[in-house]
Short mmCIF file of C-alpha atoms in Angstrom, two decimals:
data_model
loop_
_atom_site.label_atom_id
_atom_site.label_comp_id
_atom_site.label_asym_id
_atom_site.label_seq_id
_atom_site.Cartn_x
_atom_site.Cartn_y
_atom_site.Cartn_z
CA UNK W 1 -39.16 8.52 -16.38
CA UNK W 2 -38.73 11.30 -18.58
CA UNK W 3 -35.30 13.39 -18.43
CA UNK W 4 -33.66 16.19 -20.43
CA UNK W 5 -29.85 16.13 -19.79
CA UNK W 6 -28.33 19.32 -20.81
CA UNK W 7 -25.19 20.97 -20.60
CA UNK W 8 -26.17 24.50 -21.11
CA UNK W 9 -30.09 24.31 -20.76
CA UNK W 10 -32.65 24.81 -23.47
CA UNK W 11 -29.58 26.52 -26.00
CA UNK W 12 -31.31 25.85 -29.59
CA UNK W 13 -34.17 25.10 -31.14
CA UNK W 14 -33.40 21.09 -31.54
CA UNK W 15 -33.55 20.84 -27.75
CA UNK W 16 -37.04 23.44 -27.45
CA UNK W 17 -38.23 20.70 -29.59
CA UNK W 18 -37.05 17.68 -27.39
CA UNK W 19 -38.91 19.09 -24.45
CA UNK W 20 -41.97 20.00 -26.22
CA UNK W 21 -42.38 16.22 -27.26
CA UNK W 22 -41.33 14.77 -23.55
CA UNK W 23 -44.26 17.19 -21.73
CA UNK W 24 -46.77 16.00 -24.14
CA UNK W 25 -48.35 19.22 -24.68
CA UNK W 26 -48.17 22.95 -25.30
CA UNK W 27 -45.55 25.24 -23.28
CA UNK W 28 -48.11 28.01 -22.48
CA UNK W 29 -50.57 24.76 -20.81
CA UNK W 30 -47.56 23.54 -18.70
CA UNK W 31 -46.07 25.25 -15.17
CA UNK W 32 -42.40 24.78 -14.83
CA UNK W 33 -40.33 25.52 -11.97
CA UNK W 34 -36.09 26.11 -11.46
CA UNK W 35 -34.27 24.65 -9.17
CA UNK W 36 -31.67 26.95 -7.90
CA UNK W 37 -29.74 25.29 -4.97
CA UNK W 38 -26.75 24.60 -6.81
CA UNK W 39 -25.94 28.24 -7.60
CA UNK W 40 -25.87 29.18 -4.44
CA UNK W 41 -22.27 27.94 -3.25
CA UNK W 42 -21.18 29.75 -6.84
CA UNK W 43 -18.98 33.34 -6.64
CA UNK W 44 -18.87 35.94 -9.02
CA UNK W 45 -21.03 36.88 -11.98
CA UNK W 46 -24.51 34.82 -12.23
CA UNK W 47 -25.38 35.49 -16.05
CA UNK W 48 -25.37 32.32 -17.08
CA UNK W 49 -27.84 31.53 -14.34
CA UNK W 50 -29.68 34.24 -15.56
CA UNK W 51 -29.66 33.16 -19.39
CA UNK W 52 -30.47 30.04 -18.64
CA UNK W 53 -34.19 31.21 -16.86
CA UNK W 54 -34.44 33.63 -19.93
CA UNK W 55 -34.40 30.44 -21.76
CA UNK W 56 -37.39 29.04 -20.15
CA UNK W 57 -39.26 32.35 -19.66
CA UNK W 58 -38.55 32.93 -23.77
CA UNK W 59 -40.25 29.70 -24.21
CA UNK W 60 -43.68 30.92 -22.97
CA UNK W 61 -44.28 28.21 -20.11
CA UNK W 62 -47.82 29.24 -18.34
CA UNK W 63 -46.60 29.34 -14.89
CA UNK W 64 -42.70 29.56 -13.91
CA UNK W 65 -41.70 29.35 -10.19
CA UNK W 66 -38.10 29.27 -8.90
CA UNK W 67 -37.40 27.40 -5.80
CA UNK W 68 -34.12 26.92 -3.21
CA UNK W 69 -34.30 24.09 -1.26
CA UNK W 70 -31.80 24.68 0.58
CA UNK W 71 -33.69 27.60 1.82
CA UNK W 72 -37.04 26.68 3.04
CA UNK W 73 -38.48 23.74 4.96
CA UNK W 74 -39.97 21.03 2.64
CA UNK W 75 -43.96 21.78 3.13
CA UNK W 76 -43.32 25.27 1.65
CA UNK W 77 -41.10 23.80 -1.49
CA UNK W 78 -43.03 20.38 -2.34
CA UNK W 79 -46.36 21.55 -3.01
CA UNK W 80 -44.70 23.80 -5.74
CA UNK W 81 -42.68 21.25 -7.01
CA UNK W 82 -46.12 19.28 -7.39
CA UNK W 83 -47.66 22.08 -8.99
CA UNK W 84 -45.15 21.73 -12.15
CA UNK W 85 -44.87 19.69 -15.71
CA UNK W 86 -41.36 20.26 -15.72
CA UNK W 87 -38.78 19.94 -13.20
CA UNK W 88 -35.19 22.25 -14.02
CA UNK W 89 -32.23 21.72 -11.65
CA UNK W 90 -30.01 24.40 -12.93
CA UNK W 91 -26.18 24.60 -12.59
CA UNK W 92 -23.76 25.22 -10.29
CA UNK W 93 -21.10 23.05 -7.70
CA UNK W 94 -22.42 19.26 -7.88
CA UNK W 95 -21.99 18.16 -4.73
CA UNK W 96 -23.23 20.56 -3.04
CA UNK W 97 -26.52 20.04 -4.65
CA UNK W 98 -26.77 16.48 -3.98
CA UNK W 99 -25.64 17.62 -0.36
CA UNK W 100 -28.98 19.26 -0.32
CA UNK W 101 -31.27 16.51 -2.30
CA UNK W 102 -30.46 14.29 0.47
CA UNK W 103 -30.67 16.79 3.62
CA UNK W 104 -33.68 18.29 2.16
CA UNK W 105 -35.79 14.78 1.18
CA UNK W 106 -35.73 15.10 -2.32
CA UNK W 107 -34.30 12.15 -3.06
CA UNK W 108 -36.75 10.13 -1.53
CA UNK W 109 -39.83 11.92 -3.05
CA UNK W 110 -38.19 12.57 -6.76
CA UNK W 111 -39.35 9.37 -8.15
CA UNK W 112 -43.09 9.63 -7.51
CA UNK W 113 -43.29 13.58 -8.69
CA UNK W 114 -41.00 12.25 -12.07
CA UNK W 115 -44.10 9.24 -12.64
CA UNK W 116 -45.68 12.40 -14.43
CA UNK W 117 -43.33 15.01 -14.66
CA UNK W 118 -40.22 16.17 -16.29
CA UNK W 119 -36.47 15.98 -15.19
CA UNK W 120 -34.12 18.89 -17.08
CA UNK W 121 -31.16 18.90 -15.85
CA UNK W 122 -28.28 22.21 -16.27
CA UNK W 123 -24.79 20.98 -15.90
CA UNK W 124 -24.45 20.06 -12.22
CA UNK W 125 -28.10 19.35 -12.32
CA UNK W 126 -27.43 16.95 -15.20
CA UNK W 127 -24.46 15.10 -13.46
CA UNK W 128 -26.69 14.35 -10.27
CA UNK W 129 -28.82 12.38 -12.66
CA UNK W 130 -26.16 9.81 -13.28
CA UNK W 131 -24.98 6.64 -11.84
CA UNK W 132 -22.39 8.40 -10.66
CA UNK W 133 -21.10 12.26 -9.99
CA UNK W 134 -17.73 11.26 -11.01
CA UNK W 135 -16.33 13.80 -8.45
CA UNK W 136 -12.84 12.37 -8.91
CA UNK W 137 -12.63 14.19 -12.09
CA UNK W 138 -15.18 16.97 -11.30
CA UNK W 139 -12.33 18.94 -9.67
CA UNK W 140 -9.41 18.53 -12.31
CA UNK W 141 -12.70 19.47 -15.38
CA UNK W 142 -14.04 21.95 -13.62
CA UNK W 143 -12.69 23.34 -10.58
CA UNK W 144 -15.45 22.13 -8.22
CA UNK W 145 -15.09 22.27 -4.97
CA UNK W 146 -16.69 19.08 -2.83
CA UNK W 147 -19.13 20.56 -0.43
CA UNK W 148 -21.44 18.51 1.89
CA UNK W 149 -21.62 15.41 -0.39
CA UNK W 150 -18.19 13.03 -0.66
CA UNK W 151 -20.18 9.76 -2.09
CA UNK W 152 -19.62 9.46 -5.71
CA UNK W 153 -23.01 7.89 -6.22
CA UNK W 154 -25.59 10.12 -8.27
CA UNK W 155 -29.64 9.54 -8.32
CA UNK W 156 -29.11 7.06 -10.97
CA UNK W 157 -31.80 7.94 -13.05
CA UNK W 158 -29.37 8.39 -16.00
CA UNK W 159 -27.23 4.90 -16.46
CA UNK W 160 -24.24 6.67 -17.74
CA UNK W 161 -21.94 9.44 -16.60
CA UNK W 162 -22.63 13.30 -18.34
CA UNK W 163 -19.45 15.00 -18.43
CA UNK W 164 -20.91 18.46 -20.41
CA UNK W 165 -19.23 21.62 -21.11
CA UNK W 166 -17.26 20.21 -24.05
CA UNK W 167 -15.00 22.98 -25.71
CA UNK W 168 -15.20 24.95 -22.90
CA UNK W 169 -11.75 25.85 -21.79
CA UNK W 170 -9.64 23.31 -20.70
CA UNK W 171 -12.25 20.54 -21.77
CA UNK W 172 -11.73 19.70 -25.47
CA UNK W 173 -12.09 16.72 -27.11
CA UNK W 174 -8.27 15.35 -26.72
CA UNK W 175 -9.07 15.56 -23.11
CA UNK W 176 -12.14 13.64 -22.88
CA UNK W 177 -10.21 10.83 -24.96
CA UNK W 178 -7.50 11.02 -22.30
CA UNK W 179 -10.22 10.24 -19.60
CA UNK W 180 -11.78 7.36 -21.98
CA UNK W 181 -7.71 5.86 -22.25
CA UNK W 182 -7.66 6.31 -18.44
CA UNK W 183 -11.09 5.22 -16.88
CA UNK W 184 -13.32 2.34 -17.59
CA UNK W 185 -16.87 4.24 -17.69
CA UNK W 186 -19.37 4.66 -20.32
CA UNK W 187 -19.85 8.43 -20.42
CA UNK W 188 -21.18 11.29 -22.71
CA UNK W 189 -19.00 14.58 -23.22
CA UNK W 190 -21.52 17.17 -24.84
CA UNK W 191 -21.03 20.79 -25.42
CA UNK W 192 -23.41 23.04 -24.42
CA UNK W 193 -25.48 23.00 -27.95
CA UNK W 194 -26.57 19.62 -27.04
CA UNK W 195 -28.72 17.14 -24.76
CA UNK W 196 -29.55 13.69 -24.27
CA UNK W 197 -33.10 12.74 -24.16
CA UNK W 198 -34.14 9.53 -21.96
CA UNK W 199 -37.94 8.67 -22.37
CA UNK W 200 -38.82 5.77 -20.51
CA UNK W 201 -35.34 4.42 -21.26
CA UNK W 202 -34.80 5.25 -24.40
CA UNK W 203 -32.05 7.31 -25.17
CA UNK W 204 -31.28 10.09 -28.02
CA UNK W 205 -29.02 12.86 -28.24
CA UNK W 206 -30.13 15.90 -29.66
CA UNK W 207 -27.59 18.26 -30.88
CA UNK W 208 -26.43 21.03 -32.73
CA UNK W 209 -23.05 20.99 -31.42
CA UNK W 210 -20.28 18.12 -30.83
CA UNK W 211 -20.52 15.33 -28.83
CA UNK W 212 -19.29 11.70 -27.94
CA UNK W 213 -19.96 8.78 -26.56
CA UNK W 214 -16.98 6.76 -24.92
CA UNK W 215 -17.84 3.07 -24.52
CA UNK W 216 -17.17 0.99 -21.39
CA UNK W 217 -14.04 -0.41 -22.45
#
């Protein structure tokens, strides 16, 4: 499996280059299409939504769809999820999203369509990747309201917690040591100049930002 964990999408160059390498060949060859769901539960302005599509469209991808599936049955979604190299789930509230990965059947088809595709997660659409959501803290970080979904269990593809949006406000560094003095999980805190690539299991972080890794203790 092939994933792209980001907290703020495709931000520099570093990570353009990380994604180039995991879909094996040339942007303008390869159809990509955005998952939007998690926006949808999100008020007021939408530009980072919108900047983070702009990133993808600036990239020159042959073919890019967007797709809700929250809105549509599944046999109008799936064939054009089947259509793509690379699979985004953008940002927005967590939960909510996995709410609708579940509902929808997602869950159950995502590992086939990732045997030879692309996982690129945005914020909330990098936490579902996880072992775990880690809601317990995803409403005192972020302000995220729990809608639809009150597991703590992620898709699992990823075997650490993401915790991204690192210098943001209210989520520097002293607090993600905090958490680490606090909790017992492994877990990344990235800012949003930086990703974690996992390619068949192996794992890198790409950055050109700050980021940490806070070992199981």
């Amino acid at each position: 499996m092939k994933l792209l964990l980001t907290s703020n999408g495709v931000s520099n160059r570093s990570i353009a280059d990380a994604l180039l390498a995991l879909v094996g060949k040339s942007f303008s060859d390869s159809a990509l299409v955005f998952v939007s769901t998690a926006a949808n539960v999100e008020t007021g302005d939408k530009s980072w939504l919108i900047d983070n599509l702009v990133q993808f469209r600036n990239l020159g991808f042959g073919k890019t769809d967007i797709v809700d599936i929250a809105a549509l049955p599944k046999d109008r979604w799936m064939p054009r999820l089947e259509e793509a190299d690379v699979i985004v789930f953008g940002g927005g509230n967590t939960s909510y999203l996995m709410d609708r990965i579940i509902r929808s059947g997602l869950k159950d088809s995502l590992p086939e369509l990732l045997k030879s595709r692309v996982f690129v997660g945005i914020s909330a659409g990098s936490v579902i990747a996880c072992e775990s959501i880690d809601k317990r803290e995803a409403g005192s970080l972020y302000g995220e309201e729990i809608i639809g979904y009150d597991a703590d269990e992620g898709l699992g593809y990823f075997g650490s917690i993401i915790r991204p949006h690192l210098g943001s406000e209210g989520i520097g560094m002293d607090r993600m040591e905090d958490l680490s003095e606090r909790f017992n999980e492994t877990f990344y805190a990235i800012d949003d100049q930086t990703a974690i690539v996992s390619d068949e299991g192996r794992i890198e972080v790409v950055s050109e930002g700050t980021w940490k890794k806070f070992e199981r203790r």
